[in-house]
Coordinates of C-alpha atoms in Angstrom, one line a residue:
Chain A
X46 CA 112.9 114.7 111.1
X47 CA 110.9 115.3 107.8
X48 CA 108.2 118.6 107.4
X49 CA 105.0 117.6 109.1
X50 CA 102.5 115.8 106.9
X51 CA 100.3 117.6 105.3
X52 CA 97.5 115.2 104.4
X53 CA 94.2 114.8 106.3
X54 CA 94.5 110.8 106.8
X55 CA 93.1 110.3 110.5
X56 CA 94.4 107.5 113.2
X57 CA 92.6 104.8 113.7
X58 CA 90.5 105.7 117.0
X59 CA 91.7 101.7 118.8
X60 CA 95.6 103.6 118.4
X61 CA 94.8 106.6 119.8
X62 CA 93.0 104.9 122.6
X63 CA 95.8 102.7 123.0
X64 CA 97.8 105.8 123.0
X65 CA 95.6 107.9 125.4
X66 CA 95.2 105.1 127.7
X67 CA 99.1 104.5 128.5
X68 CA 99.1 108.3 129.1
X69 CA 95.7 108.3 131.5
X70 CA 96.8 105.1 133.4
X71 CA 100.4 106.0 134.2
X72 CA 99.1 109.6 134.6
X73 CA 96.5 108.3 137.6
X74 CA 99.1 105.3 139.1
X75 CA 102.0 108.4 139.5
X76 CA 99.2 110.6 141.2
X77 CA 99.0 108.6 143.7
X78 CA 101.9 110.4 145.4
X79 CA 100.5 113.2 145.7
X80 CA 100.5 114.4 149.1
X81 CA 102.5 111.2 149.7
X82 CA 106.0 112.1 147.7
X83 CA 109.6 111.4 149.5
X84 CA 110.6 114.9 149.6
X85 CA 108.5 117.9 148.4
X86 CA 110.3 118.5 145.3
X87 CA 109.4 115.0 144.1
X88 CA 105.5 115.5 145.5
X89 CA 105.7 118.2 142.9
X90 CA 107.7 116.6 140.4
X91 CA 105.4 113.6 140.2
X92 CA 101.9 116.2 140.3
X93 CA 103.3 117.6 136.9
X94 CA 104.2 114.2 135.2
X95 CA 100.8 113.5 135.7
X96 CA 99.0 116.5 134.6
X97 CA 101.3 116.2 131.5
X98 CA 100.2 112.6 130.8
X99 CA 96.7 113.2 132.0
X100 CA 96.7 116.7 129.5
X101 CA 98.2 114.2 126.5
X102 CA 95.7 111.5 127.4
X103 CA 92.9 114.3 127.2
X104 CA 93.6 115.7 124.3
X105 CA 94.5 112.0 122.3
X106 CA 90.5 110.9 123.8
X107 CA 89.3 114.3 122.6
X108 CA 90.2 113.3 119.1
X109 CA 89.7 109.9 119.4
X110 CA 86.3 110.9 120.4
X111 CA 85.4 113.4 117.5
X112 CA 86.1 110.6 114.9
X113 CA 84.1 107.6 117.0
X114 CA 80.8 110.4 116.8
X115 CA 81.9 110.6 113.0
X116 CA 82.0 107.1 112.3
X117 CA 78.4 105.0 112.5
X118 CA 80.9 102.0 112.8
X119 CA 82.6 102.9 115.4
X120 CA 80.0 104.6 116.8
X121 CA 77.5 101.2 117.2
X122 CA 81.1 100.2 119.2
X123 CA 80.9 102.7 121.7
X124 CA 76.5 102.6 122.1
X125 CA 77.8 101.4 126.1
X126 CA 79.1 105.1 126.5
X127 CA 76.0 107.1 124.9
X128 CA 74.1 106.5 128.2
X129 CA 76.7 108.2 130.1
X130 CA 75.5 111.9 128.4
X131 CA 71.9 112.9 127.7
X132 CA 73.0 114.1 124.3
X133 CA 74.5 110.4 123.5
X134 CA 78.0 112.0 122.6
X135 CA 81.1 110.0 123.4
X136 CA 83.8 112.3 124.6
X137 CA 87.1 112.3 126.4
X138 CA 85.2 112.0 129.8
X139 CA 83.0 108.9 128.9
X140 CA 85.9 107.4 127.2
X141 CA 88.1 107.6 130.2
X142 CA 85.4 107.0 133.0
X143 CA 82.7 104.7 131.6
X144 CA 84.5 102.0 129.9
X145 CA 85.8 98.7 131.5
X146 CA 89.1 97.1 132.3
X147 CA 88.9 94.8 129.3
X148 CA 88.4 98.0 127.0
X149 CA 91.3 99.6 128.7
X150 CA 94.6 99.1 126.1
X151 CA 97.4 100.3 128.2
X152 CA 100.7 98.4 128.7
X153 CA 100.6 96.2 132.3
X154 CA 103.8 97.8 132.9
X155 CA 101.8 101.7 133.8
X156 CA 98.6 99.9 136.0
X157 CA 101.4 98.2 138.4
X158 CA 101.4 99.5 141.7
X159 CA 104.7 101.5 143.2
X160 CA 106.3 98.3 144.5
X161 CA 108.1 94.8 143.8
X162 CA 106.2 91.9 143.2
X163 CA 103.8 90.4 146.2
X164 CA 102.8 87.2 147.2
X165 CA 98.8 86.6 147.8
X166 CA 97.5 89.0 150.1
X167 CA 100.8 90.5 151.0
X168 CA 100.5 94.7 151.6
X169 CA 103.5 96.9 150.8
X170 CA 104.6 100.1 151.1
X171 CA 105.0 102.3 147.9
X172 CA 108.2 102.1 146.7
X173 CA 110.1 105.4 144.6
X174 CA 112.4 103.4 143.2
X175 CA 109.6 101.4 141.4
X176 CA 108.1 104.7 140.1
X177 CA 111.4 106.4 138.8
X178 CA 112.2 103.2 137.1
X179 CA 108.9 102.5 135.2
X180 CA 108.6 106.7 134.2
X181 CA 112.4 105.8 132.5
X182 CA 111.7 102.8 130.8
X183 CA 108.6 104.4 129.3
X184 CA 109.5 107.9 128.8
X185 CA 112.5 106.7 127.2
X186 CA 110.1 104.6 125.2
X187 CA 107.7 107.7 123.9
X188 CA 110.9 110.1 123.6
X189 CA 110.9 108.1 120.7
X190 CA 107.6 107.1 119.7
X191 CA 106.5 110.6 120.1
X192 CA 109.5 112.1 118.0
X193 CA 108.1 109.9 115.1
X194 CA 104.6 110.7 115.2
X195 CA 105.8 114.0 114.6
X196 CA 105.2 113.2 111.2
X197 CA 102.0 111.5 111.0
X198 CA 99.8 111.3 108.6
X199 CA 97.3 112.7 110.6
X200 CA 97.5 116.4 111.4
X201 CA 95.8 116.5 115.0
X202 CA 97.9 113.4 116.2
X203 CA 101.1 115.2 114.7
X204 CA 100.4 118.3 116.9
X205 CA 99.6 116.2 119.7
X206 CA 102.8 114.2 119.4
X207 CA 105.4 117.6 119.3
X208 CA 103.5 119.1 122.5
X209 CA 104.2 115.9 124.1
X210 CA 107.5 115.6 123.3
X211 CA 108.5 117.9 124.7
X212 CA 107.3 116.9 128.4
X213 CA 108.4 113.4 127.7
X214 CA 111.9 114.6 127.5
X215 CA 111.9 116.3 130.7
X216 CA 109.8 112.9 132.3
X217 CA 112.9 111.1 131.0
X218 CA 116.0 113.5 131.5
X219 CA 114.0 113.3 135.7
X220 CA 113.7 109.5 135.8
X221 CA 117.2 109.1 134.6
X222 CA 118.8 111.7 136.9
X223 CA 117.3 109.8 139.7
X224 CA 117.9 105.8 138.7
X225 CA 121.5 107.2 138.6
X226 CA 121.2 108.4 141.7
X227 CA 119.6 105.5 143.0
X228 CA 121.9 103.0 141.3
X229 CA 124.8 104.6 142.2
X230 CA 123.8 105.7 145.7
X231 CA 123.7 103.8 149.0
X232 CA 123.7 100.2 149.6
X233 CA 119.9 100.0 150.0
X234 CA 119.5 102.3 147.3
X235 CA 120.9 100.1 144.6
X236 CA 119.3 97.0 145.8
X237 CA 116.1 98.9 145.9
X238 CA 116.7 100.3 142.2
X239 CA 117.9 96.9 141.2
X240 CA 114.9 95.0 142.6
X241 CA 113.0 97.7 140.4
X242 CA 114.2 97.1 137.6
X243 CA 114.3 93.3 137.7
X244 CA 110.2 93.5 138.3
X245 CA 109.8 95.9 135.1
X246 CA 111.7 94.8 132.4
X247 CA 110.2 91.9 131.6
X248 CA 106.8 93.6 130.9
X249 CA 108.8 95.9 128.1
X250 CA 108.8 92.9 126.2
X251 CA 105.3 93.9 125.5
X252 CA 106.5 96.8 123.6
X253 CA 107.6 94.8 120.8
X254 CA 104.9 92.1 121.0
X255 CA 103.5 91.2 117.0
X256 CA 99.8 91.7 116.3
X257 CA 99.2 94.7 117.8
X258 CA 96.1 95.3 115.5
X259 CA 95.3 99.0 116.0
X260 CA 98.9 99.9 115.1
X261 CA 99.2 97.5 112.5
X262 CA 96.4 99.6 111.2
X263 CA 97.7 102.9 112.1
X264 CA 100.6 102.0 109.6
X265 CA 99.1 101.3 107.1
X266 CA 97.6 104.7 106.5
X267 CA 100.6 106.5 107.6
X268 CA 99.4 107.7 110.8
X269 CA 101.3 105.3 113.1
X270 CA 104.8 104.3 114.0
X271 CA 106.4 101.2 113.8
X272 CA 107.3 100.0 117.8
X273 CA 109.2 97.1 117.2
X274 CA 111.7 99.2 114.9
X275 CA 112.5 101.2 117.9
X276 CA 113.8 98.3 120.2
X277 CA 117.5 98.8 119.0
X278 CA 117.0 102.9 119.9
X279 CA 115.6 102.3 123.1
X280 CA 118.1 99.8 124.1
X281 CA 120.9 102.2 123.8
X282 CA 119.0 104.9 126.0
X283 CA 117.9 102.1 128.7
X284 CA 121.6 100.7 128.3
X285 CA 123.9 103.8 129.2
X286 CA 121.7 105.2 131.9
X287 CA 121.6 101.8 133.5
X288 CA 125.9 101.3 132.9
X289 CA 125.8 105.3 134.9
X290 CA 123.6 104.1 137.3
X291 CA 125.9 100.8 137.9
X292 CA 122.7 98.8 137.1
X293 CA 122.7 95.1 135.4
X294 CA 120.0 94.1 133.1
X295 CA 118.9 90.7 134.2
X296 CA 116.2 90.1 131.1
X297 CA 117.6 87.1 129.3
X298 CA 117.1 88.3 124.7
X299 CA 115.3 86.4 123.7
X300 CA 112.9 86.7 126.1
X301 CA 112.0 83.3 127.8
X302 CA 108.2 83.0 129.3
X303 CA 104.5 85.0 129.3
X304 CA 104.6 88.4 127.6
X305 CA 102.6 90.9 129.4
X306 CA 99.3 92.2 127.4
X307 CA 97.4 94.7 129.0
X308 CA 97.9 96.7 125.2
X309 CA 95.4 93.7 123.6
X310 CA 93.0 94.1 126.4
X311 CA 94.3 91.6 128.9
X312 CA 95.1 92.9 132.1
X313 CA 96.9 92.4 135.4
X314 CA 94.5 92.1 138.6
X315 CA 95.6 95.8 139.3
X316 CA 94.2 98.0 136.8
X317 CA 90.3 97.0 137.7
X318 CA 91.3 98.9 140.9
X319 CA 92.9 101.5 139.8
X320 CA 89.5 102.1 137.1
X321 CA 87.5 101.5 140.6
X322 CA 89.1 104.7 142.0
X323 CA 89.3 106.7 139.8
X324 CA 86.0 105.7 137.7
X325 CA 83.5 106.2 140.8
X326 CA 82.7 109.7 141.2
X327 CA 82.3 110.5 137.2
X328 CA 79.9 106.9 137.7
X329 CA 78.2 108.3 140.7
X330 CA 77.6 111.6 139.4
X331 CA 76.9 111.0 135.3
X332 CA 78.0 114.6 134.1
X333 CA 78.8 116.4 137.3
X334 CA 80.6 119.2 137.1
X335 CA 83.0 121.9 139.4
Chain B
X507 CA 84.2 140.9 105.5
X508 CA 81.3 142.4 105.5
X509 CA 79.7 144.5 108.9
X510 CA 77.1 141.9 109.2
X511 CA 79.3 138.7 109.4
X512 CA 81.9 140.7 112.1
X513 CA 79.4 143.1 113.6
X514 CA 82.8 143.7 116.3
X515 CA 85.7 144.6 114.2
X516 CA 89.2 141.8 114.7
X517 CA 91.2 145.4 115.9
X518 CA 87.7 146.1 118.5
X519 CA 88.3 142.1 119.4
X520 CA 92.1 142.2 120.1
X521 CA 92.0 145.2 121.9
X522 CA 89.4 143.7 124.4
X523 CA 91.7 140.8 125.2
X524 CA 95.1 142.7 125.4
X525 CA 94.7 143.2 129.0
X526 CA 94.0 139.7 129.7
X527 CA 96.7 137.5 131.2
X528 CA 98.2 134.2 132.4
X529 CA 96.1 134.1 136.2
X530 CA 99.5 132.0 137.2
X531 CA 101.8 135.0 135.8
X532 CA 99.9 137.8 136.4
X533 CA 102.9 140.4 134.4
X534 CA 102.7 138.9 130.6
X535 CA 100.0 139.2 128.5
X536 CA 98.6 135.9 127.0
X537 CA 100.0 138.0 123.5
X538 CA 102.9 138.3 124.5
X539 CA 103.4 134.6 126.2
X540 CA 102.7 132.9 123.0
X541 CA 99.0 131.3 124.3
X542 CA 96.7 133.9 122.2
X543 CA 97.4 133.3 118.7
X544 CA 95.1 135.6 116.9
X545 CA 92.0 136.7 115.5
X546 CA 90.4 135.2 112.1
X547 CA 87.6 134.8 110.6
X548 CA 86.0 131.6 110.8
X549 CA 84.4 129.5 107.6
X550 CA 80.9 130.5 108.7
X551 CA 81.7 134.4 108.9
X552 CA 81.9 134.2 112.8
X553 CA 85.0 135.5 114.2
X554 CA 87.4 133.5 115.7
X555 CA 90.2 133.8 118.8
X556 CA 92.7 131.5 118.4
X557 CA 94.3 130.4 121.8
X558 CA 96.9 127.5 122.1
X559 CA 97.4 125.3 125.3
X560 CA 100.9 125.3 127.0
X561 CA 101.8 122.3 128.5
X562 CA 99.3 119.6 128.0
X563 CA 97.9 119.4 131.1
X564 CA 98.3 123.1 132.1
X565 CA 95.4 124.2 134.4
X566 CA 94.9 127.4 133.4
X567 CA 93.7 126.9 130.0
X568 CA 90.5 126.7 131.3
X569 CA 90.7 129.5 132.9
X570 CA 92.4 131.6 130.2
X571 CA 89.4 130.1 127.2
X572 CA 86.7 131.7 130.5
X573 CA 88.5 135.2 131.0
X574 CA 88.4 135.7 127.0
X575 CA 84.9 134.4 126.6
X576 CA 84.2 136.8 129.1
X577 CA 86.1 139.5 127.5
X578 CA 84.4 139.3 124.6
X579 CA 81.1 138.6 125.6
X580 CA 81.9 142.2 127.8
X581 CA 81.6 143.9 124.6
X582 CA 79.1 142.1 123.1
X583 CA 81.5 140.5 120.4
X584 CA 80.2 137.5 118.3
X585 CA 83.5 135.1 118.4
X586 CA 83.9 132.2 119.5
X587 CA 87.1 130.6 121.3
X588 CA 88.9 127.9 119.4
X589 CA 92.0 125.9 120.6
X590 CA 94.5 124.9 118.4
X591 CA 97.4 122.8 118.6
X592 CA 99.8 123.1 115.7
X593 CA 102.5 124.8 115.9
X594 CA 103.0 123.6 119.3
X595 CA 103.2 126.6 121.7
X596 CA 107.1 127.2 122.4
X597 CA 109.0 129.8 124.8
X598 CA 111.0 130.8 121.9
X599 CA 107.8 133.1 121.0
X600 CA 108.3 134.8 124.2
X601 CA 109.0 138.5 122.9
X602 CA 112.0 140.4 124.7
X603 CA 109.7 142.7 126.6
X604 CA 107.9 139.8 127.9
X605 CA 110.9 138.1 129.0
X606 CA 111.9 141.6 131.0
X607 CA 108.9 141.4 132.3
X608 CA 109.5 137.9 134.1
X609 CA 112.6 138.8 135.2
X610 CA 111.4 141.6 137.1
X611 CA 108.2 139.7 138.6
X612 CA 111.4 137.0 139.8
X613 CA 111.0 134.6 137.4
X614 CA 113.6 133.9 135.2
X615 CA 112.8 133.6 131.8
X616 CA 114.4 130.8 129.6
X617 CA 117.7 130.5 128.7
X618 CA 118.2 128.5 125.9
X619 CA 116.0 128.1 122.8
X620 CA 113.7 124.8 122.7
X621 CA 115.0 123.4 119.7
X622 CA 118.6 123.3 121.0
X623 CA 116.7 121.1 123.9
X624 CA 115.0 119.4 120.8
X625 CA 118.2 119.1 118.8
X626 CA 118.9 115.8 120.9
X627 CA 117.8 112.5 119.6
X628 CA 117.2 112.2 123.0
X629 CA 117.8 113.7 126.7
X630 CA 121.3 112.9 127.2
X631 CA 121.5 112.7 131.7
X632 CA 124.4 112.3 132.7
X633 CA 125.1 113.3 136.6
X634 CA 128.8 114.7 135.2
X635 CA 127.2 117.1 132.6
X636 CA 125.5 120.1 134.2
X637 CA 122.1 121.3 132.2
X638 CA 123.7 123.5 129.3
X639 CA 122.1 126.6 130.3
X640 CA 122.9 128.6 133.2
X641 CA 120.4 130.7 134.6
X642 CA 121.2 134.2 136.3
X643 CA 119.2 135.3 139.5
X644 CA 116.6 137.4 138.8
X645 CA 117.6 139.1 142.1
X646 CA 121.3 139.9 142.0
X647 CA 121.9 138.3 138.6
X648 CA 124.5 136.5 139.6
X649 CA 125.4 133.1 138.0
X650 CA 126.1 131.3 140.7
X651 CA 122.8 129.0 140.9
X652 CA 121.0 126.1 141.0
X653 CA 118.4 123.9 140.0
X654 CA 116.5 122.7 142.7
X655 CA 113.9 120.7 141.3
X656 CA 113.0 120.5 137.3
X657 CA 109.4 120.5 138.5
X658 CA 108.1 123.4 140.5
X659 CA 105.1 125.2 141.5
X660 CA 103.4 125.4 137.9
X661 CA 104.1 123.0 134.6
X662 CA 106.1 125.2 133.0
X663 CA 108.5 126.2 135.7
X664 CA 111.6 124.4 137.5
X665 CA 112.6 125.6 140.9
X666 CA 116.3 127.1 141.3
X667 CA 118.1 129.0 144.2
X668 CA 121.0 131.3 143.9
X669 CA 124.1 130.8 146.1
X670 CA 125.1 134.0 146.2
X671 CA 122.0 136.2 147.6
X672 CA 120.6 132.6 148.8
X673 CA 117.3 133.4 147.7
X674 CA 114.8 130.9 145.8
X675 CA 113.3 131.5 142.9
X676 CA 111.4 129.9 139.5
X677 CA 112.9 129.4 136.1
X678 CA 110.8 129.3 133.0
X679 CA 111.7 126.5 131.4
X680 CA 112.9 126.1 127.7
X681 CA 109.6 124.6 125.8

């Protein structure tokens, strides 16, 4: 790892969204078991993966933000969100309540709901073994991307990046204690962890997807991090947890079929739900506060 | 500096806000946890206290920025708060005194230094290798304990028991 940059290049504000919406999504979908959690450890487990992903997602908007009021450019872009504040100022609230699924740029993988795939109309209960699995594949995901950015080229994104580091590796040293647990637990355990895993993998393959355009710019001014060179680094984290947790990987390389794109704005039919929720009362009450 | 840039002197300013602490860990200072940085005068003259946040999503920084706002604004100080991110906030600028201070309130301070967490590539799990550190009772001392859960009541805290006096009790954890 290299001394921190010291140039004054900023990210692109489309990457840090990208980057603040992962964070915010995963961050709500994991909060949803609170009050609900398996045990009580794990209620309070999954309450402080989300304030940490919630507290990165805040602070990534914040920035964001500060550089869209900045830019006239950007700023014309984001005219939807100046109604949401008398003074017109787009800010880490308006960026997370008042804009629309199709603005959103998270990964599908973090709006999925806690359980396998459904059929039509088909209700499920939430399922832990979903949860654990998705907070390993992308914690062991942003372990690494988060280790890199480290050294970006912008300052405020480089301090944002070693604070959450830092949690990340705790989200993914938990995940993986648990999937090996799981794996290598009971009969229905395994098959639970199993079906899990099966459901999620395929929508890593978005992770490496070309023509990511907000990275592809945060590269070339030195503020972003290469994804796609990561894939072999991840693999080896994904693969010995997984050989612990007596788990196969069932994805066929090269992937074969639809690649998941939530990141380029095109979205499963859960996140609009999940916006619906927790969109409403900011909506309701423009500027409401405690 | 002149007296009419800093009508409140930086020594007047940190002496208001030595008293203040963490409202989630009421013994240690927010000096001596790490979270108040400083005092330094800003590019317009104005003074300015320099907090940093904890965990990301810690709660109390909102708290802490309204306690010293309040502080100052008790003796009339003209400062303004401002948060700052780099260096990250770690628990390796956790004085010794502070770290006493823990382990008399029953929290156990941390163990290990963050960049041996940080000198990983990554977390290694693996259900054979314990955590490296072990973490004495704040109790009895003793060394025979356990994690309970690496998330606990706050952010920064896992949640441990001893298996000796039996008694539960949070760990600070290596940041």
């Amino acid at each position: 790892m290299g001394a921190p940059a010291n140039t004054n290049a900023n990210a692109p504000a489309d990457y840090l969204l990208h980057l603040a919406d992962n964070a915010l999504v995963l961050g709500q979908r994991n909060a949803e078991w609170c009050g609900h959690g398996p045990i009580l450890e794990e209620d309070l487990a999954m309450a402080n993966n989300s304030l940490d992903l919630i507290g990165q997602a805040r602070m990534l908007y914040q920035h964001a933000a500060s550089l869209i009021n900045a830019d006239d450019e950007a700023g014309e872009r984001f005219k939807h969100l100046q109604g949401a504040r008398v003074d017109g100022q787009v800010t880490d609230d308006t960026l997370a309540y008042f804009r629309d699924t199709a603005e959103f740029r998270c990964h599908t993988l973090l709006e999925l709901p806690h359980h396998g795939p459904l059929v039509g109309y088909a209700n499920s209960e939430r399922d832990y073994s979903v949860t654990l699995t998705r907070n390993f594949l992308y914690s062991a995901l942003m372990a690494l991307v988060w280790q890199r950015l480290q050294t970006s080229a912008d300052p405020q994104l480089a301090g944002i990046a070693a604070k959450s580091l830092k949690e990340t590796r705790y989200h993914l040293s938990h995940s993986s204690d648990w999937l090996v647990r799981l794996g290598d637990g009971t009969e229905e355990s395994h098959q639970r962890a199993q079906a899990a895993l099966d459901h999620l993998l395929p929508y890593c393959e978005a992770f490496w997807l070309p023509g990511h355009a907000a990275e592809e710019a945060a590269l070339a001014n030195g503020t972003g991090v290469c994804v796609s060179e990561l894939r072999d680094d991840w693999n080896a984290i994904v693969n010995e947890t997984l050989s612990e947790a007596t788990l196969q990987r069932n994805d066929t390389q090269p992937h074969v079929g639809y690649v998941a794109q939530g990141h380029l704005g095109v979205h499963s039919e859960h996140l609009g739900f999940l916006l619906a929720e927790m969109q409403s009362l900011a909506r309701a009450h423009p500027q409401g506060v405690w | 500096m002149t007296a009419l840039a800093t009508p409140t002197s930086f020594s007047a300013i940190e002496a208001a806000l030595a008293h203040l602490s963490d409202p989630e860990i009421p013994v240690v200072s927010l000096k001596e946890l790490g979270i108040l940085r400083g005092v330094r005068e800003g590019s317009d003259g104005v003074a300015e206290v320099v907090i940093t946040p904890t965990y990301s999503g810690c709660p109390a920084m909102g708290q802490i920025e309204d306690d010293v706002v309040a502080a100052l604004k008790a003796i009339d100080a003209k400062a303004r708060v401002v948060t700052q991110l780099t260096p990250a906030w770690t628990t390796d600028w956790m004085s010794e005194i502070a770290r006493e201070k823990l382990r008399a309130y029953g929290i156990a301070p941390p163990q290990c230094g963050s960049v041996s967490e940080a000198g990983h590539g990554t977390v290694k799990f693996s259900r054979h290798a314990v955590r490296a550190e072990t973490v004495p009772c704040p109790q009895c001392s003793s060394l025979n304990t356990t994690e309970v859960s690496s998330f606990g009541s706050t952010a920064c805290k896992a949640q441990y028991r001893c298996l000796d006096c039996m008694e539960p009790f949070d760990y600070f954890k290596p940041y």
